[in-house]
XYZ file of C-alpha atoms in Angstrom:
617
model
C 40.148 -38.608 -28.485
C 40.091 -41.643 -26.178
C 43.354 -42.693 -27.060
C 44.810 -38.687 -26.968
C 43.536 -38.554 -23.405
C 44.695 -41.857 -22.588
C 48.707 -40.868 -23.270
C 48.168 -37.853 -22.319
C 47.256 -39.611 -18.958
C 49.856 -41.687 -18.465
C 52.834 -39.629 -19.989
C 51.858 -37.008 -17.567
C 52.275 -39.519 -14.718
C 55.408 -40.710 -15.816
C 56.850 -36.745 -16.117
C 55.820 -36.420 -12.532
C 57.693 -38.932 -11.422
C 60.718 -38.878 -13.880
C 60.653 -35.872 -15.701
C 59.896 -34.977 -19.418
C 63.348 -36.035 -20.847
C 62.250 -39.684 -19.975
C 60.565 -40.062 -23.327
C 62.694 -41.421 -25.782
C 61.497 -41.010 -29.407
C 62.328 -43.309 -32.360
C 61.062 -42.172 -36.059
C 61.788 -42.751 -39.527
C 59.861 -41.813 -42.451
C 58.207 -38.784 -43.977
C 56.047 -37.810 -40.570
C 59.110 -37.821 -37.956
C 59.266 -34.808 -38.468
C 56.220 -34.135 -36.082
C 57.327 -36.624 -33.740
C 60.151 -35.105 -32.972
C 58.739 -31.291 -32.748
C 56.061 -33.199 -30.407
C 59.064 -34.559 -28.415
C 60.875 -31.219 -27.740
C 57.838 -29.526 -27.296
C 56.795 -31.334 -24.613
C 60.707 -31.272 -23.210
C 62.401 -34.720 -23.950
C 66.123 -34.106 -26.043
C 65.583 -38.317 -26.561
C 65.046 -38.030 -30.165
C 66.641 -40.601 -32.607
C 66.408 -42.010 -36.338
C 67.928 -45.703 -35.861
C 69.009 -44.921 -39.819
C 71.847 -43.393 -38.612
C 73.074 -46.018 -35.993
C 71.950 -49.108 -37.639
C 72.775 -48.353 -41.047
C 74.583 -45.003 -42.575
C 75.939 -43.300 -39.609
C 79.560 -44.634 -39.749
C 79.547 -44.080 -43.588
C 78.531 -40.595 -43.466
C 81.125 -39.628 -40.087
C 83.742 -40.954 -42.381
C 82.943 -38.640 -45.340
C 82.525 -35.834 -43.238
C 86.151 -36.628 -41.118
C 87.929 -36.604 -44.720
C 86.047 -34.445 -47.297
C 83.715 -32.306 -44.812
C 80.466 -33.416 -46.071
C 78.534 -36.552 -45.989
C 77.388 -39.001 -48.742
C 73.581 -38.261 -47.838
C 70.411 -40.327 -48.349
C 70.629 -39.856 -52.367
C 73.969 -40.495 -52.610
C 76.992 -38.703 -54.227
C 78.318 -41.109 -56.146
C 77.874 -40.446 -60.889
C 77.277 -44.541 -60.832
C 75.683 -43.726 -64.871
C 78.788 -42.106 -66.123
C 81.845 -43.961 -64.444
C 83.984 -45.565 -65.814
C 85.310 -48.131 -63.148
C 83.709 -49.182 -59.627
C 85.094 -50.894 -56.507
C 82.027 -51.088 -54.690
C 82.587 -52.768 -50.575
C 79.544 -54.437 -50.722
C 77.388 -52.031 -51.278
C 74.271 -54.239 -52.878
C 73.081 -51.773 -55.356
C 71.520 -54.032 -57.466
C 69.391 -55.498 -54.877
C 68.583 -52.763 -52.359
C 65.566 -50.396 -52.542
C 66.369 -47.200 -54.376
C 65.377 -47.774 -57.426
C 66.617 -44.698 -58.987
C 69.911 -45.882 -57.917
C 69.996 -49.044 -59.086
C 69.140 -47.817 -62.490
C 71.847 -45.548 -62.688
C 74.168 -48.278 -61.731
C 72.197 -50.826 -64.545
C 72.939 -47.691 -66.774
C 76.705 -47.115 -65.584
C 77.164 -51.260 -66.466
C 75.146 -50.750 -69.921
C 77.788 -48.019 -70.657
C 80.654 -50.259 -69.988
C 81.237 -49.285 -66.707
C 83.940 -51.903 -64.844
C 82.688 -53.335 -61.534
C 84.633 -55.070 -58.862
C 82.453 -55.935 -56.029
C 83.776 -56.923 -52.632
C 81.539 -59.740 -50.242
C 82.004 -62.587 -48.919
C 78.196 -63.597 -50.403
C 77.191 -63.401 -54.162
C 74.522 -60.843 -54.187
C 72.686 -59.499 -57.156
C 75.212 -56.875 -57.553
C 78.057 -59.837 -57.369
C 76.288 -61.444 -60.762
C 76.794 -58.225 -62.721
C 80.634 -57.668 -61.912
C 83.656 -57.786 -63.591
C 85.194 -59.410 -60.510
C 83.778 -60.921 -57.715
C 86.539 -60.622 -54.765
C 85.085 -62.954 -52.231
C 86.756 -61.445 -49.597
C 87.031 -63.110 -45.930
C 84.524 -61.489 -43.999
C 85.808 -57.941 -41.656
C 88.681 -57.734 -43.803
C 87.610 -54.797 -46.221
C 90.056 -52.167 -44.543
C 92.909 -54.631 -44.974
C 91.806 -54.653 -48.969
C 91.109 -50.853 -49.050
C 94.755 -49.978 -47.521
C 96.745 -52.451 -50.127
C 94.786 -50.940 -53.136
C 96.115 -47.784 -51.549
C 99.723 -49.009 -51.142
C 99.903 -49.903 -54.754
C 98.233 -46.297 -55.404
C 100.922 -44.484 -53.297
C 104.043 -47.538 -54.202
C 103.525 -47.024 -58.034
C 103.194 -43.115 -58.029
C 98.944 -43.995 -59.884
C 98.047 -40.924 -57.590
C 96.634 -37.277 -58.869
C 99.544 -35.776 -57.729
C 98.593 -31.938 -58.819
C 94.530 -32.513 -56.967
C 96.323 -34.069 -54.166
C 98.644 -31.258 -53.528
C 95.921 -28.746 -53.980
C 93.111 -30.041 -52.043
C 94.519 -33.061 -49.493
C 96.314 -32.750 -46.299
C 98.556 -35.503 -44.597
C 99.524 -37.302 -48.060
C 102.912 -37.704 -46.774
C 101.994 -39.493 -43.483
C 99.167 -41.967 -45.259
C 102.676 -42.797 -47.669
C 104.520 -44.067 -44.774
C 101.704 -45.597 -42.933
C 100.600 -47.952 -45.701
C 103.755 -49.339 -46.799
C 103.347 -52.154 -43.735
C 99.960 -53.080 -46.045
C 101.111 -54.563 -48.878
C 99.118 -56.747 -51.443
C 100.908 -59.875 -50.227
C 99.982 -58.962 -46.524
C 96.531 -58.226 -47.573
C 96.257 -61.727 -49.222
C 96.671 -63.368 -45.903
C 94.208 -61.571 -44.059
C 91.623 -61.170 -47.055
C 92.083 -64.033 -49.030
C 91.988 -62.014 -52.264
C 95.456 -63.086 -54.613
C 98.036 -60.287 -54.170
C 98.140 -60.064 -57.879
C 95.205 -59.134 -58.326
C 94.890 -56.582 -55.840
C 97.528 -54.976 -58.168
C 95.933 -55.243 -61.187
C 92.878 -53.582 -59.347
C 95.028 -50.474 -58.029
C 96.475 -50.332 -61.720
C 93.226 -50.742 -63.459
C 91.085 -47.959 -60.740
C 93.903 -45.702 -61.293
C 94.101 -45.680 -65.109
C 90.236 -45.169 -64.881
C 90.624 -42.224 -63.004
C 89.502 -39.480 -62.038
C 86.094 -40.913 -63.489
C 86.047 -43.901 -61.016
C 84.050 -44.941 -57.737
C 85.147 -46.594 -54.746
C 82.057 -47.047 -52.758
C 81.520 -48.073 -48.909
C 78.308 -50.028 -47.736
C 75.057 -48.213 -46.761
C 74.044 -50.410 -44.238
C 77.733 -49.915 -42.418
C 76.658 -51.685 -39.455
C 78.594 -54.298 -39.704
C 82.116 -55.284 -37.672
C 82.318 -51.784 -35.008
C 84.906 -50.439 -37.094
C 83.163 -48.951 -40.261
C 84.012 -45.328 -39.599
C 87.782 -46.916 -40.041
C 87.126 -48.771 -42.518
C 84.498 -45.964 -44.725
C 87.907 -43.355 -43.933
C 90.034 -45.827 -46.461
C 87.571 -46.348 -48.954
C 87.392 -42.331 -48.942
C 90.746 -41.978 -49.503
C 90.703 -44.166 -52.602
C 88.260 -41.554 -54.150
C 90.331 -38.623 -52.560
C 93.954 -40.177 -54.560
C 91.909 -40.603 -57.275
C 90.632 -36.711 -57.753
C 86.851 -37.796 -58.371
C 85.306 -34.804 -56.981
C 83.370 -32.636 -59.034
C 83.919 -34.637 -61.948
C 81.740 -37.060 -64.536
C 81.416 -40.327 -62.846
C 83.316 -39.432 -59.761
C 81.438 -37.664 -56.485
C 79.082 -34.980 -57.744
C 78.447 -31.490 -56.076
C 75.027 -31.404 -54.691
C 72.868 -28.376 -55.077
C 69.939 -26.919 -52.866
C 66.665 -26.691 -53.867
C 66.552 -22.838 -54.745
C 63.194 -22.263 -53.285
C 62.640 -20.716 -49.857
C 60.483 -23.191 -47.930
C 57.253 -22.390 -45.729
C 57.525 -20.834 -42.300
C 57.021 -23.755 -39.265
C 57.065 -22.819 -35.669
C 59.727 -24.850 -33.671
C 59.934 -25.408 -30.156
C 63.370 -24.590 -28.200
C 66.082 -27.745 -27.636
C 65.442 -29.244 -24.427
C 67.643 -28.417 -21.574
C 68.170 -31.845 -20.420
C 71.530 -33.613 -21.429
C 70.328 -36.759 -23.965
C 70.730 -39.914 -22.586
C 72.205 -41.392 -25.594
C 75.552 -39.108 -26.291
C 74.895 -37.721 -28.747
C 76.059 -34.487 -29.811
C 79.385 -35.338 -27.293
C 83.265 -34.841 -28.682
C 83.252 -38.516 -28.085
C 81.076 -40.565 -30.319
C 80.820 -38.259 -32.821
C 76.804 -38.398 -33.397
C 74.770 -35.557 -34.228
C 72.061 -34.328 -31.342
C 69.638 -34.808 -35.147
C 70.164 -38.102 -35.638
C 71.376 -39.446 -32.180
C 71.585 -43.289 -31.239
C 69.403 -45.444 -31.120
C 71.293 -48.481 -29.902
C 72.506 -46.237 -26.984
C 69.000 -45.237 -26.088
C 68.321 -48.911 -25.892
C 70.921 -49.318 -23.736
C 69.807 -46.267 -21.435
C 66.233 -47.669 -21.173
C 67.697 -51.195 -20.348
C 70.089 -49.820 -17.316
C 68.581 -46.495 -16.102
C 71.771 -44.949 -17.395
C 72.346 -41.813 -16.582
C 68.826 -41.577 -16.219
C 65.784 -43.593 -16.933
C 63.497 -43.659 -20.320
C 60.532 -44.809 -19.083
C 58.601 -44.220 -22.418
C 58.807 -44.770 -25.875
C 57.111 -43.537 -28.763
C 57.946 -45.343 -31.913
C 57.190 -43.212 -35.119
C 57.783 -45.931 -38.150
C 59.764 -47.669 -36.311
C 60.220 -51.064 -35.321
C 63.236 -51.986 -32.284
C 61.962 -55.859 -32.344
C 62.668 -55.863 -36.331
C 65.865 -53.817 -36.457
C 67.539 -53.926 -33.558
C 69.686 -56.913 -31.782
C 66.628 -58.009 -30.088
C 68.236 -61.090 -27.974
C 72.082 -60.609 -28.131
C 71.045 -56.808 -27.685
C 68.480 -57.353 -24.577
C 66.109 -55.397 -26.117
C 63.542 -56.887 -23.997
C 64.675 -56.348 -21.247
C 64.932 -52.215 -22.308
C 61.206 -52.881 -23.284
C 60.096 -54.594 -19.719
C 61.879 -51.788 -18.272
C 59.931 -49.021 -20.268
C 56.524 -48.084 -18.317
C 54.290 -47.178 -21.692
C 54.790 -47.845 -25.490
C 53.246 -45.635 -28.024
C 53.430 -46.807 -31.636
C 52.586 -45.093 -34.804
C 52.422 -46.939 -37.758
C 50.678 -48.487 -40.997
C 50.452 -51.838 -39.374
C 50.804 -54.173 -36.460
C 54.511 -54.946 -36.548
C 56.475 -56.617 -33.966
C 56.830 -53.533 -31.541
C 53.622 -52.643 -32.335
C 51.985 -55.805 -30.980
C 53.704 -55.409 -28.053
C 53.050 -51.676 -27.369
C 50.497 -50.028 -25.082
C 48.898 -47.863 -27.700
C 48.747 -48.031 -31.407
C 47.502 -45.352 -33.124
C 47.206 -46.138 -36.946
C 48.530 -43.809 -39.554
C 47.424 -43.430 -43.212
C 49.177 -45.231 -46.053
C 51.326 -42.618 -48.245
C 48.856 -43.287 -50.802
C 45.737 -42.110 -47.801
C 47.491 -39.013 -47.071
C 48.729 -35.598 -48.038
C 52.413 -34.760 -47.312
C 55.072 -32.362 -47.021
C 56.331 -31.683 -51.051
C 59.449 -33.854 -50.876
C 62.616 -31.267 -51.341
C 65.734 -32.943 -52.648
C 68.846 -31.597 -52.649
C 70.508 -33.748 -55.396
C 73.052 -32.887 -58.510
C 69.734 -32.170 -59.701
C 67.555 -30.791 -57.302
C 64.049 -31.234 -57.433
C 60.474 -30.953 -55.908
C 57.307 -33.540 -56.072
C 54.092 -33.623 -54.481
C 52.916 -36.196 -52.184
C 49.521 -35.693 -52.887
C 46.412 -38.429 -51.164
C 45.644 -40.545 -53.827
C 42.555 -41.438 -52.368
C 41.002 -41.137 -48.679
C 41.541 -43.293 -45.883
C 39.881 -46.907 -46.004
C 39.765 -47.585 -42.342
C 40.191 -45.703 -39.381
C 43.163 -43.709 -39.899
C 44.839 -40.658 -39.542
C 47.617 -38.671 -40.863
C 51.182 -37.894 -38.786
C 50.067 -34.489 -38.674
C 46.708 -34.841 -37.517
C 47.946 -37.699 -34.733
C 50.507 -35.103 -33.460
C 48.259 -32.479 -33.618
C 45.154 -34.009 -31.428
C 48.533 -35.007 -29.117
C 49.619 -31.766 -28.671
C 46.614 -30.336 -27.919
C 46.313 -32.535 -24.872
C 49.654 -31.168 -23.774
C 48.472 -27.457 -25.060
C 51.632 -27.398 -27.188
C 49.700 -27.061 -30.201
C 51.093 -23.958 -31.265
C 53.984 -25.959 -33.157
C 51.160 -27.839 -35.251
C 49.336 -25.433 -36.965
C 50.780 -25.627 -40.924
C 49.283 -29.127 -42.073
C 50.602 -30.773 -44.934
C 48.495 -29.662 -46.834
C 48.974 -25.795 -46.286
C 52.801 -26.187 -46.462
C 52.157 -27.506 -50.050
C 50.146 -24.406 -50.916
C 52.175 -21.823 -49.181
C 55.019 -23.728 -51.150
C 53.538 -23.576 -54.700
C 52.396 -19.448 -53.469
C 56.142 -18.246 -53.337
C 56.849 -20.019 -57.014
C 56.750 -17.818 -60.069
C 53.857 -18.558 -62.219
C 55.426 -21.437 -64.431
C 57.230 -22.965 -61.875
C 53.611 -23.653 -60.211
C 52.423 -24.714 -62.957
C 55.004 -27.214 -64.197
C 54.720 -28.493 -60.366
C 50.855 -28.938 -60.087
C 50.313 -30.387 -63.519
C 53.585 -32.542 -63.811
C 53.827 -33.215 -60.050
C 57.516 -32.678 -60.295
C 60.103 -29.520 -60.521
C 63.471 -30.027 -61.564
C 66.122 -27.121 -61.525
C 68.598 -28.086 -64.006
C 70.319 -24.891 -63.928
C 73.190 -26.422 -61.649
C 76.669 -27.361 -62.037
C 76.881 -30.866 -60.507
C 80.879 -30.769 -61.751
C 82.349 -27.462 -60.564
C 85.966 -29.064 -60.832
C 85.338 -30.022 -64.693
C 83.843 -26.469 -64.949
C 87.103 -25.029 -63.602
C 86.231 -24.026 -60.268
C 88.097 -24.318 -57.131
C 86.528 -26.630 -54.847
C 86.021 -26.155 -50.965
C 86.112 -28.335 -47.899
C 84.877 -27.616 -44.846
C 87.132 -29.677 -42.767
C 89.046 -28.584 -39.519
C 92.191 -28.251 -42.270
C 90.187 -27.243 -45.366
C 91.299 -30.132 -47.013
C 90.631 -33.471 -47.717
C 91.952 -35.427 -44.580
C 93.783 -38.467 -45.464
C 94.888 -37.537 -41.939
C 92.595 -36.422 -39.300
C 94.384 -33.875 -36.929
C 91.361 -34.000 -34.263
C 91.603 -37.478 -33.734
C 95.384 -36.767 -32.731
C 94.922 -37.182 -28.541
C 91.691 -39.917 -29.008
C 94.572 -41.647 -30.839
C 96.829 -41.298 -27.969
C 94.419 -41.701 -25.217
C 92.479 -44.830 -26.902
C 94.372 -46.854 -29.869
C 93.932 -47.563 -33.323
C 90.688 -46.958 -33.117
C 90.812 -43.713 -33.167
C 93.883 -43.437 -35.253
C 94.455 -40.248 -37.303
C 94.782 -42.628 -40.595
C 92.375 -45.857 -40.915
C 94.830 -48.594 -39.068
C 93.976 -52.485 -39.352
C 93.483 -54.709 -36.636
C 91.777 -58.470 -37.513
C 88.109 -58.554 -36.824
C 86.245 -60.538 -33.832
C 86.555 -64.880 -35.094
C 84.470 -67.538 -34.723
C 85.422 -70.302 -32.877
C 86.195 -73.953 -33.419
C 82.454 -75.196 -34.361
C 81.433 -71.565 -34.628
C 79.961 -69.577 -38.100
C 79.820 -65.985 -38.420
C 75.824 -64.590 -39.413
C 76.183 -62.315 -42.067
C 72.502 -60.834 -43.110
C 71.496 -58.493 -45.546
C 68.408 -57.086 -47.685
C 66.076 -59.270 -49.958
C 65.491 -57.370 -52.982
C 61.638 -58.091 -53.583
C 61.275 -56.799 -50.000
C 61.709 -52.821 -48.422
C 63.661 -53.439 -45.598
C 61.196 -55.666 -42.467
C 57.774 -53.862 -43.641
C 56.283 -55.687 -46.544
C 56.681 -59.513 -45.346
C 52.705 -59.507 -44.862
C 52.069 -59.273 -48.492
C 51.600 -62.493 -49.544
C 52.622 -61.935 -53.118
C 56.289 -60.867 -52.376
C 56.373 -63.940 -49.636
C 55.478 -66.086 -52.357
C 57.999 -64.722 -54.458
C 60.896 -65.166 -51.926
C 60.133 -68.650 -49.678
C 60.851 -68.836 -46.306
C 64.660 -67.206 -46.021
C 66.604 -70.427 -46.013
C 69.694 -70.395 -44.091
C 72.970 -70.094 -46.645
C 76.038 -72.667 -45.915
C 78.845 -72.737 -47.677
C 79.275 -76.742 -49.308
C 82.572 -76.974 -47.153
C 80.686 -76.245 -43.550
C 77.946 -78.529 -44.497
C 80.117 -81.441 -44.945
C 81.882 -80.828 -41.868
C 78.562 -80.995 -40.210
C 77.024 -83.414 -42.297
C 74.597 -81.921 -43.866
C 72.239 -82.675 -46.900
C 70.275 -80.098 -48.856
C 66.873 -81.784 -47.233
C 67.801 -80.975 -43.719
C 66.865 -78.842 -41.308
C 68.777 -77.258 -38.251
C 68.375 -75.182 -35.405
C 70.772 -72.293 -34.805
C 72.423 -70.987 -31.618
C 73.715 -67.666 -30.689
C 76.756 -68.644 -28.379
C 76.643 -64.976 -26.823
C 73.182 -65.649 -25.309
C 72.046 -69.467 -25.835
C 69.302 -68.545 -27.959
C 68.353 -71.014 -30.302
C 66.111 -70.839 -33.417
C 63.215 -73.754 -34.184
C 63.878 -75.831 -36.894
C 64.658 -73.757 -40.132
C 65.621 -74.604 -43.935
C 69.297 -74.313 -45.461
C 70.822 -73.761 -48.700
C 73.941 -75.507 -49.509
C 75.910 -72.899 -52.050
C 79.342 -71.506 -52.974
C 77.630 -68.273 -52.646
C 78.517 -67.446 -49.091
C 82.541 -67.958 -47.585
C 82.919 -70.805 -46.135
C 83.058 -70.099 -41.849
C 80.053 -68.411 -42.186
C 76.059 -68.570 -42.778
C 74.108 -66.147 -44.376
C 69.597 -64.786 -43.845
C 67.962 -62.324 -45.331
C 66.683 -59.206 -42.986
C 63.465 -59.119 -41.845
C 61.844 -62.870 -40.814
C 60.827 -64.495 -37.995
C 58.034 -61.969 -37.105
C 56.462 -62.086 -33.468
C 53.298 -60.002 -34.165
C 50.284 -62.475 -34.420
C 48.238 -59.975 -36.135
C 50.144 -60.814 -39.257
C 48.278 -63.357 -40.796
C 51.234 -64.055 -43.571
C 54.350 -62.748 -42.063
C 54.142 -64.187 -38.486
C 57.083 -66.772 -37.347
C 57.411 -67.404 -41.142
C 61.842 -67.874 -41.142
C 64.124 -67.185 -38.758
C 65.061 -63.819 -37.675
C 68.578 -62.311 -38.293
C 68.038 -59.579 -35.114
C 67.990 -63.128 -32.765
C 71.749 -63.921 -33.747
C 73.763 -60.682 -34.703
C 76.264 -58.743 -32.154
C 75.558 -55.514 -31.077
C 79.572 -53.867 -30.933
C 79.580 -50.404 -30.531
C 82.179 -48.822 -33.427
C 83.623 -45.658 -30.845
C 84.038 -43.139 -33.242
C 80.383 -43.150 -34.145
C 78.246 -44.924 -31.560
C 77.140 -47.198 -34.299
C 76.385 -50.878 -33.929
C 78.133 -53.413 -35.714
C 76.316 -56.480 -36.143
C 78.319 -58.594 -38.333
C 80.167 -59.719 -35.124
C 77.652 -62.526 -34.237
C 78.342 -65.966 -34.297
C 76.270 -69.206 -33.960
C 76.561 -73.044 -33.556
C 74.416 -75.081 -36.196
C 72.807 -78.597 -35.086
């Protein structure tokens, strides 16, 4: 009640002097939900999920721009019944969805082909066919030849491409300046074999996968760059098909009744929800609300409350000047299950429940197979902890808003299992799951006619509404995905490239000492011929630079391998922790968010981070 009172307090102060729409709002995770009907409630539009601009947002603008529908959290792709995969380095074998990654082990098992672009050999790179250790920014270049060859050698679906896609006439004359030969010199991949690829995905089809990276954050051109992997899948007629993109179905039960407060009047300080990037107001930006707290642009955000969220983890924390946003944000609010980075240096922490301490919503996918399971408290809280719910609640109480937080978790689940018939509450309390298999996750095998709901009703392998951005802006914005050569290091300069550690869930579990064990202490990855050049031996340490900003890293491990392209160095996400009140994690590695860019791709808003580059002593 203390601490309720307390932000009460000072949030009030801050909307007297500001107004409401100064709180900006970051959440991810099963309770954001409350934090951001606590946000509008109280009148701040400042809500964002840094999921969308830090990791899927250009992928799933992409989708929508071509086939009118996004590739979602559980993703679209039949990975256990394909029959050939080009996946852009998209790690599958070493990320966290572990229902994915069996259906991918599965999809292999079957004889499944893989070709996996990176420039590093991940855990996915071990299980492919073909490794193409492509030069790093180049995967559009790549993309477009495969899709020369397509168009060149006639290895389209020429009957679903006159049915369903609009523009295939202008994507035939655009790509013939991208041929396998041209792509060799910017990707490094033989023209040959891009050929043999094109001919190989084709002859596979329509039961084949190309598949774009999750975590698209990478070079400020991903929605360009997702748009051409899309269009491999659209020439090859995968949708609606076994072990192409499935059709999704809703979970045909009519959910619980929840008051919501009105939208906020204010205009968001991020742009979200603009012509121009093309973010949803749902998902907004985070990096741009970063950016707005940092320069008072166009107004302040003079608090934040952090649902789940960590900026000092995730974000671009030095090249981004994210502490400068932070020294120029009044009060901090974080709500978490432990003392991360921005948690240690907020105002408030107020302590939420484990999952395993807590009831929650029923989790409601809509999948090819749409389901329902419980998230039921396994046991009750150890220490002093509350739920989402009841921390939003005693907040909104303070602000007498609690109207909006009167259906716990709890109640939703039994108001839920009310409307079921009989057996279908049964099969849900005993088994904990309910599946409805009565779904067609292949209308186009089934015979039906499929539907897009683009601005032409089509798949767009051109893009009519980006027609005057194009003309106004560049290739950028161009109507079909048009290359340009990504940002280059320097003489004496190495591009970071980071990405996930499997044993680990993103930047959240390096305080267990069992999976730190397991993984060391994130060596830096050289390729054999930059470590000669700077003299290196496999005992050594060095210190790394970011030339954007001068930072420079203590002393910090290496590993010499042919695993990562030459002209660039390679960390796993998630080290280098500043929060002293983890006793394992703290300072332990270096930290990726010290060293990567922070470009802006303009069709999304999303950052690309893969643009950072560094000096090694």
């Amino acid at each position: 009640n203390e601490a309720f009172t307390h932000i009460h307090e000072k949030l009030t102060g801050i909307f007297d002097q500001y107004g409401e729409e100064t709180l900006g709002t970051f959440l991810h995770g099963t309770g954001g939900k409350y934090a951001k009907t606590f946000a509008h409630a109280i009148g701040s539009p400042n809500v964002v999920k840094p999921s969308y601009s830090q990791c899927v947002g250009s992928r799933e603008i992409a989708w929508s721009k071509t086939f009118g529908y996004g590739v979602s959290g559980h993703e679209i792709y039949d990975i256990a019944n394909t029959k050939y995969m080009i996946s852009f380095g998209r790690n599958i074998a070493g990320a966290v969805h572990v229902g994915e990654a069996e259906r991918f082990m599965n999809g292999l098992a079957k004889g499944a082909k893989l070709v996996y672009v990176d420039p590093r050999c991940s855990e996915s790179a071990v299980r492919a066919n073909r490794w193409l250790q492509i030069n790093p920014g180049t995967d559009m270049a790549l993309a477009l030849a495969l899709i020369h060859v397509i168009m060149r050698d006639n290895l389209a679906d020429i009957d679903f491409v006159r049915e369903y896609c609009y523009g295939y006439n202008e994507l035939h004359a655009h790509v013939q300046q991208y041929s396998p030969d041209w792509a060799e010199g910017k990707t490094g991949i033989n023209a040959k074999e891009i050929e043999q690829i094109a001919w190989e995905f084709a002859k596979a089809a329509p039961h084949v996968l190309a598949i774009p990276p999750r975590r698209i954050s990478r070079y400020g051109n991903d929605v360009q760059m997702a748009r051409a992997v899309a269009i491999l899948n659209a020439l090859m007629g995968n949708v609606g098909v076994p072990g192409g993109q499935f059709a999704r179905s809703d979970v045909p039960v009519k959910k619980p009744h929840e008051m919501h407060p009105p939208k906020p009047y204010a205009d968001r300080a991020d742009g979200a929800g603009t012509t121009f990037p093309f973010a949803p107001t749902n998902l907004g930006i985070a990096d741009a609300l970063y950016e707005a707290s940092r320069t008072e642009e166009p107004y302040p955000i003079k608090a934040w409350l952090l649902y789940g969220c960590d900026p000092l983890g995730h974000g671009a924390r030095q090249t981004g000047k994210l502490f400068e946003a932070m020294d120029n944000v009044d009060f901090i609010v974080s709500i978490d299950t432990q003392m991360n980075d921005s948690a240690f240096y907020a105002d408030i922490v107020l302590p939420e429940s484990t999952y395993l301490e807590r009831d929650d919503d029923p989790y409601m996918q809509k999948d090819a197979i749409p389901f329902i399971t419980l998230r039921k408290a396994a046991i009750p809280p150890i220490y002093d902890t509350k739920s989402a719910f009841d921390i939003f609640q005693g907040l909104a109480e303070k602000f007498n808003v609690q109207e909006f937080f009167q259906l716990s978790p709890t109640q939703y689940t039994e108001e839920l299992i009310a409307g079921l018939f009989p057996e279908q509450a049964e099969e849900l309390k005993t088994k904990g799951t309910l599946v409805f298999h009565d779904v067609d996750m292949y209308p186009r095998a089934s015979g039906k006619k499929l539907h897009f709901y683009t601005q032409t009703q089509k798949i767009q392998l051109y893009v009519p509404d980006f027609e005057e951005l194009y003309k106004e802006h560049g290739d950028a914005y161009a109507p079909m995905p048009t290359y340009n050569d990504p940002k280059m290091p320097k003489e004496g300069e190495l591009r970071l490239l980071m990405g996930r550690a499997p044993n680990h869930s993103h930047a959240r579990s390096q305080n267990n000492w069992i999976l730190m064990e397991v993984h060391g202490n994130n060596p830096l990855w050289i390729n054999p011929y930059d470590a000669k050049k700077l003299g290196l031996k496999k005992t050594d340490k060095v210190t790394v630079t970011n030339v954007t900003t001068k930072f420079t890293s203590k002393p910090h491990e290496i590993k010499i391998t042919n695993r990562i392209k030459e002209n660039a160095v390679f960390i796993h996400h998630g080290f280098g922790h500043l929060s002293k009140a983890w006793s394992i994690g703290y300072d332990v590695g270096i930290s990726d968010s010290d060293f990567c860019s922070r470009d802006v791709d303009p069709l999304s808003g999303a950052v690309g981070f893969n643009n950072g580059f560094v000096t090694i002593k």
